[in-house]
Coordinates of C-alpha atoms in Angstrom, one line a residue:
X19 CA 19.6 -0.8 -7.8
X20 CA 16.4 -2.6 -6.8
X21 CA 16.1 -3.7 -3.2
X22 CA 15.2 -7.2 -2.0
X23 CA 11.7 -6.9 -0.6
X24 CA 10.3 -8.9 2.2
X25 CA 6.9 -10.5 1.8
X26 CA 4.2 -12.6 3.4
X27 CA 2.6 -15.6 1.7
X28 CA -1.1 -16.2 2.4
X29 CA -1.6 -19.4 0.4
X30 CA -3.7 -20.4 -2.6
X31 CA -1.0 -22.4 -4.4
X32 CA -2.0 -23.4 -7.9
X33 CA -4.3 -20.5 -8.4
X34 CA -3.6 -17.2 -10.4
X35 CA -1.0 -15.1 -8.5
X36 CA -2.1 -11.9 -6.8
X37 CA 0.6 -9.5 -5.5
X38 CA -0.5 -7.0 -2.9
X39 CA 1.2 -3.6 -2.4
X40 CA 0.3 -1.8 0.8
X41 CA -0.1 1.9 1.5
X42 CA 2.1 4.5 3.0
X43 CA 3.2 3.6 6.6
X44 CA 1.6 0.2 6.2
X45 CA 3.0 -3.2 5.6
X46 CA 2.1 -6.7 4.5
X47 CA 1.0 -7.4 8.0
X48 CA -2.0 -5.1 7.5
X49 CA -3.3 -7.5 4.9
X50 CA -3.4 -10.7 6.9
X51 CA -7.2 -11.0 7.2
X52 CA -8.1 -9.9 3.7
X53 CA -5.1 -11.9 2.3
X54 CA -6.3 -15.2 3.8
X55 CA -9.8 -14.6 2.3
X56 CA -8.3 -13.7 -1.1
X57 CA -6.4 -17.0 -1.1
X58 CA -9.7 -18.8 -1.9
X59 CA -9.4 -17.4 -5.4
X60 CA -5.7 -16.4 -5.9
X61 CA -2.2 -17.4 -4.8
X62 CA -1.6 -14.4 -2.6
X63 CA 1.7 -12.6 -1.9
X64 CA 1.8 -9.4 0.1
X65 CA 5.0 -7.4 -0.2
X66 CA 6.7 -4.8 2.1
X67 CA 7.7 -1.8 0.1
X68 CA 11.1 -0.3 0.5
X69 CA 11.3 1.6 3.8
X70 CA 8.4 -0.4 5.3
X71 CA 7.9 -3.5 7.3
X72 CA 10.8 -6.0 7.0
X73 CA 12.2 -4.6 3.7
X74 CA 15.4 -2.5 3.7
X75 CA 15.4 1.3 3.7
X76 CA 16.4 3.2 0.6
X77 CA 20.2 3.5 0.8
X78 CA 22.2 6.7 1.1
X79 CA 23.1 9.1 -0.3
X80 CA 19.9 9.4 -2.3
X81 CA 17.4 7.7 0.0
X82 CA 15.2 7.3 -3.1
X83 CA 11.5 6.7 -2.7
X84 CA 10.4 7.5 -6.2
X85 CA 7.6 5.6 -8.0
X86 CA 10.0 4.2 -10.6
X87 CA 12.4 2.9 -7.9
X88 CA 9.7 1.2 -5.9
X89 CA 8.1 -0.3 -9.1
X90 CA 11.6 -1.6 -10.0
X91 CA 11.8 -3.3 -6.6
X92 CA 8.5 -5.1 -7.2
X93 CA 9.5 -6.1 -10.7
X94 CA 12.8 -7.5 -9.4
X95 CA 10.9 -9.4 -6.7
X96 CA 8.6 -10.9 -9.4
X97 CA 11.6 -12.0 -11.5
X98 CA 13.5 -13.4 -8.5
X99 CA 10.5 -15.4 -7.3
X100 CA 9.3 -16.5 -10.7
X101 CA 5.9 -15.0 -10.3
X102 CA 4.7 -14.6 -13.8
X103 CA 1.8 -12.5 -15.1
X104 CA 0.2 -11.6 -11.8
X105 CA -2.8 -9.6 -10.8
X106 CA -1.4 -6.5 -9.2
X107 CA -3.4 -5.1 -6.2
X108 CA -2.3 -1.8 -4.7
X109 CA -3.8 0.3 -1.9
X110 CA -3.2 4.0 -1.7
X111 CA 0.6 4.5 -2.2
X112 CA 0.7 0.9 -3.3
X113 CA -2.0 1.6 -5.9
X114 CA 0.2 4.4 -7.4
X115 CA 3.1 1.9 -7.6
X116 CA 0.9 -0.8 -9.1
X117 CA -0.4 1.7 -11.7
X118 CA 3.2 2.6 -12.6
X119 CA 4.3 -1.0 -12.9
X120 CA 1.2 -2.0 -15.0
X121 CA 1.8 0.8 -17.4
X122 CA 5.5 0.0 -17.7
X123 CA 5.1 -3.8 -18.2
X124 CA 1.6 -4.4 -19.6
X125 CA 2.3 -7.8 -21.2
X126 CA 3.4 -9.1 -17.7
X127 CA 0.5 -7.8 -15.7
X128 CA -2.6 -10.0 -16.0
X129 CA -4.9 -7.4 -14.4
X130 CA -4.8 -4.4 -12.1
X131 CA -6.8 -3.7 -8.9
X132 CA -6.4 -0.2 -7.4
X133 CA -7.8 0.3 -3.9
X134 CA -9.0 3.8 -3.0
X135 CA -6.6 6.0 -4.9
X136 CA -6.9 7.9 -8.2
X137 CA -4.3 8.7 -10.9
X138 CA -3.9 12.4 -9.8
X139 CA -2.0 14.6 -7.5
X140 CA -3.0 14.8 -3.9
X141 CA -2.2 17.5 -1.3
X142 CA 0.2 16.1 1.4
X143 CA -2.0 14.8 4.2
X144 CA 0.2 12.7 6.5
X145 CA 1.8 15.6 8.4
X146 CA 0.2 14.8 11.7
X147 CA 1.3 11.1 11.5
X148 CA 4.9 12.0 10.7
X149 CA 4.9 14.8 13.3
X150 CA 3.9 12.3 16.0
X151 CA 6.4 9.7 14.9
X152 CA 9.3 12.1 14.6
X153 CA 8.6 13.6 18.0
X154 CA 8.8 10.2 19.7
X155 CA 12.3 9.6 21.3
X156 CA 12.3 5.9 20.6
X157 CA 15.9 5.5 21.9
X158 CA 14.7 6.4 25.4
X159 CA 11.3 4.8 25.4
X160 CA 10.7 2.5 28.4
X161 CA 7.5 0.8 27.3
X162 CA 4.9 0.7 24.5
X163 CA 2.4 2.1 26.9
X164 CA 4.6 5.3 27.2
X165 CA 4.5 5.6 23.4
X166 CA 0.7 5.1 23.3
X167 CA 0.3 7.8 25.9
X168 CA 2.4 10.3 23.9
X169 CA 0.5 9.5 20.7
X170 CA -2.8 10.0 22.3
X171 CA -1.7 13.5 23.4
X172 CA -0.8 14.4 19.8
X173 CA -3.4 12.6 17.6
X174 CA -7.1 12.9 17.8
X175 CA -7.6 9.7 15.8
X176 CA -7.2 6.7 18.0
X177 CA -7.3 4.3 15.1
X178 CA -4.5 6.2 13.4
X179 CA -2.4 6.1 16.6
X180 CA -2.8 2.3 16.8
X181 CA -2.0 1.9 13.1
X182 CA 1.2 3.9 13.4
X183 CA 2.3 2.0 16.5
X184 CA 2.2 -1.3 14.6
X185 CA 5.5 0.0 13.1
X186 CA 7.1 0.4 16.5
X187 CA 9.1 -2.7 17.5
X188 CA 11.4 -3.7 20.4
X189 CA 14.6 -5.5 19.9
X190 CA 15.7 -7.6 22.9
X191 CA 19.1 -5.9 23.2
X192 CA 18.7 -2.5 21.5
X193 CA 15.3 -1.1 22.7
X194 CA 12.6 0.3 20.5
X195 CA 12.9 1.3 16.9
X196 CA 10.7 2.1 13.9
X197 CA 10.3 -0.5 11.2
X198 CA 9.7 2.3 8.7
X199 CA 12.1 4.9 7.4
X200 CA 10.5 7.8 9.1
X201 CA 12.9 10.5 8.0
X202 CA 13.4 9.2 4.4
X203 CA 9.6 8.9 3.8
X204 CA 8.9 12.2 5.4
X205 CA 11.4 13.9 3.0
X206 CA 9.7 12.1 0.1
X207 CA 6.2 13.1 1.0
X208 CA 5.9 15.9 -1.6
X209 CA 7.0 13.5 -4.4
X210 CA 4.8 10.7 -3.1
X211 CA 1.7 12.9 -3.1
X212 CA 1.9 13.4 -6.9
X213 CA 0.4 11.1 -9.5
X214 CA 2.6 8.2 -10.6
X215 CA 1.5 8.4 -14.2
X216 CA 2.0 11.1 -16.9
X217 CA -0.7 12.3 -19.3
X218 CA -1.1 9.9 -22.2
X219 CA 0.2 6.8 -20.4
X220 CA -2.2 3.9 -20.5
X221 CA -2.6 0.3 -19.3
X222 CA -4.8 -1.7 -21.7
X223 CA -5.6 -4.7 -19.4
X224 CA -8.7 -5.2 -17.2
X225 CA -8.6 -2.8 -14.2
X226 CA -10.8 -2.6 -11.1
X227 CA -10.9 0.5 -9.0
X228 CA -12.3 -0.1 -5.5
X229 CA -13.3 2.8 -3.2
X230 CA -14.8 3.1 0.2
X231 CA -18.1 4.9 0.2
X232 CA -17.0 6.9 3.2
X233 CA -13.7 7.9 1.7
X234 CA -13.0 10.9 -0.6
X235 CA -9.8 9.6 -2.2
X236 CA -11.7 8.6 -5.4
X237 CA -14.2 11.3 -6.4
X238 CA -16.7 11.5 -9.2
X239 CA -14.5 14.0 -11.0
X240 CA -11.7 11.4 -11.1
X241 CA -13.6 9.3 -13.6
X242 CA -12.3 11.0 -16.8
X243 CA -8.6 10.6 -15.7
X244 CA -9.3 6.9 -14.7
X245 CA -10.9 6.3 -18.1
X246 CA -8.0 8.0 -20.0
X247 CA -5.3 5.9 -18.3
X248 CA -7.3 2.6 -18.0
X249 CA -9.8 2.1 -20.9
X250 CA -10.9 -1.3 -19.6
X251 CA -11.8 -0.1 -16.1
X252 CA -14.6 -0.7 -13.6
X253 CA -15.2 1.4 -10.5
X254 CA -16.9 -0.2 -7.5
X255 CA -17.8 1.3 -4.1
X256 CA -17.8 -0.8 -0.9
X257 CA -20.4 0.2 1.6
X258 CA -19.5 1.2 5.2
X259 CA -15.9 1.5 4.2
X260 CA -13.3 4.3 4.5
X261 CA -9.9 4.6 3.0
X262 CA -8.7 1.3 4.6
X263 CA -11.5 -0.6 2.9
X264 CA -9.7 -4.0 3.1
X265 CA -9.6 -3.5 6.9
X266 CA -13.1 -2.1 7.3
X267 CA -14.8 -4.6 5.0
X268 CA -12.4 -7.5 4.3
X269 CA -15.2 -10.0 3.3
X270 CA -16.8 -7.6 0.8
X271 CA -13.3 -6.6 -0.5
X272 CA -12.5 -10.3 -1.1
X273 CA -15.9 -10.9 -2.7
X274 CA -15.3 -8.0 -5.1
X275 CA -12.0 -9.5 -6.3
X276 CA -13.6 -12.9 -6.6
X277 CA -16.2 -11.4 -8.9
X278 CA -13.6 -9.5 -10.9
X279 CA -11.6 -12.8 -11.3
X280 CA -14.5 -14.4 -13.1
X281 CA -13.8 -12.0 -16.1
X282 CA -10.1 -13.1 -16.1
X283 CA -10.7 -16.8 -16.5

C-alpha cells in the first residue's frame, strides 16, 4: 500500500513539472535553495520519501523500504496531485528510486536527472551516521546543544553532524524525536545499498547524470552501465562539488538543469 508523501512546493506554476527525490537521511528541506533556483525553469515539487521528513514511516510488520515500494509511493503522489509527465530528479538514494520509476513508467516520465549516484551496488557506508543517531537517547535529551556535543564526540565530520541533526525535532509536549525512521532505515541499509535496476532494464528517454568532481559516487568505470540502462544519457561534472552537489554548488546545479531543459522543449 503506497504511503501519502509530504512535499514542498517551490513555485514555477505553468512551467514543466520537476519532482525532486532527496537522498538517504535527507528531506525536501535540503532542497530549498536549489529548488527556488530551479523554479525559474520548472514547476518544482520536492517530496519527502517514506521514513523521512514529514512523510509517514513504513508500517509494521514489514517496515518496507524497498525500491519498488518507494517508487510506488512517488507514483501514487503523482497520480493524486495530477502531476503528469514530469522530469524526475533524484539525488543519491532518491536517484535510485527515480531510476526505478523511470524504467517502470517510461511513457509518464518526460526526462530523468540523476544526481551523484550510478546504477550499481555500493558498499554500505552510513554506519557512522546511524551509530551516532542510534546512540542518542532522544527521550532524555534536555537541549539541542547536548545532542550536538554528543555528535561531535562521535563524528569527525562536522558537516555530517549538522546534516543529521536537521532531522532532530522538538515537540512542545513530548520532547525530542527523530523525523526519520532510524531503526527501519538502518535495518534496510543492505538492501538500499544495492542497485535499483536489474541487468537489461532500460529507460529510453533523455537522461542527465550530474556528479560532483570531488565525489567518487560516479566513476569512469560506471559509464558502460549507465549507457546500457540509459541510451540517451549525458554525464556532467560540477566543479568544486562533493556528493551533495546541489548544496555545494546550487547555482551551477540549477544552470545545468536549465541547459538540459533546452533539449526538452
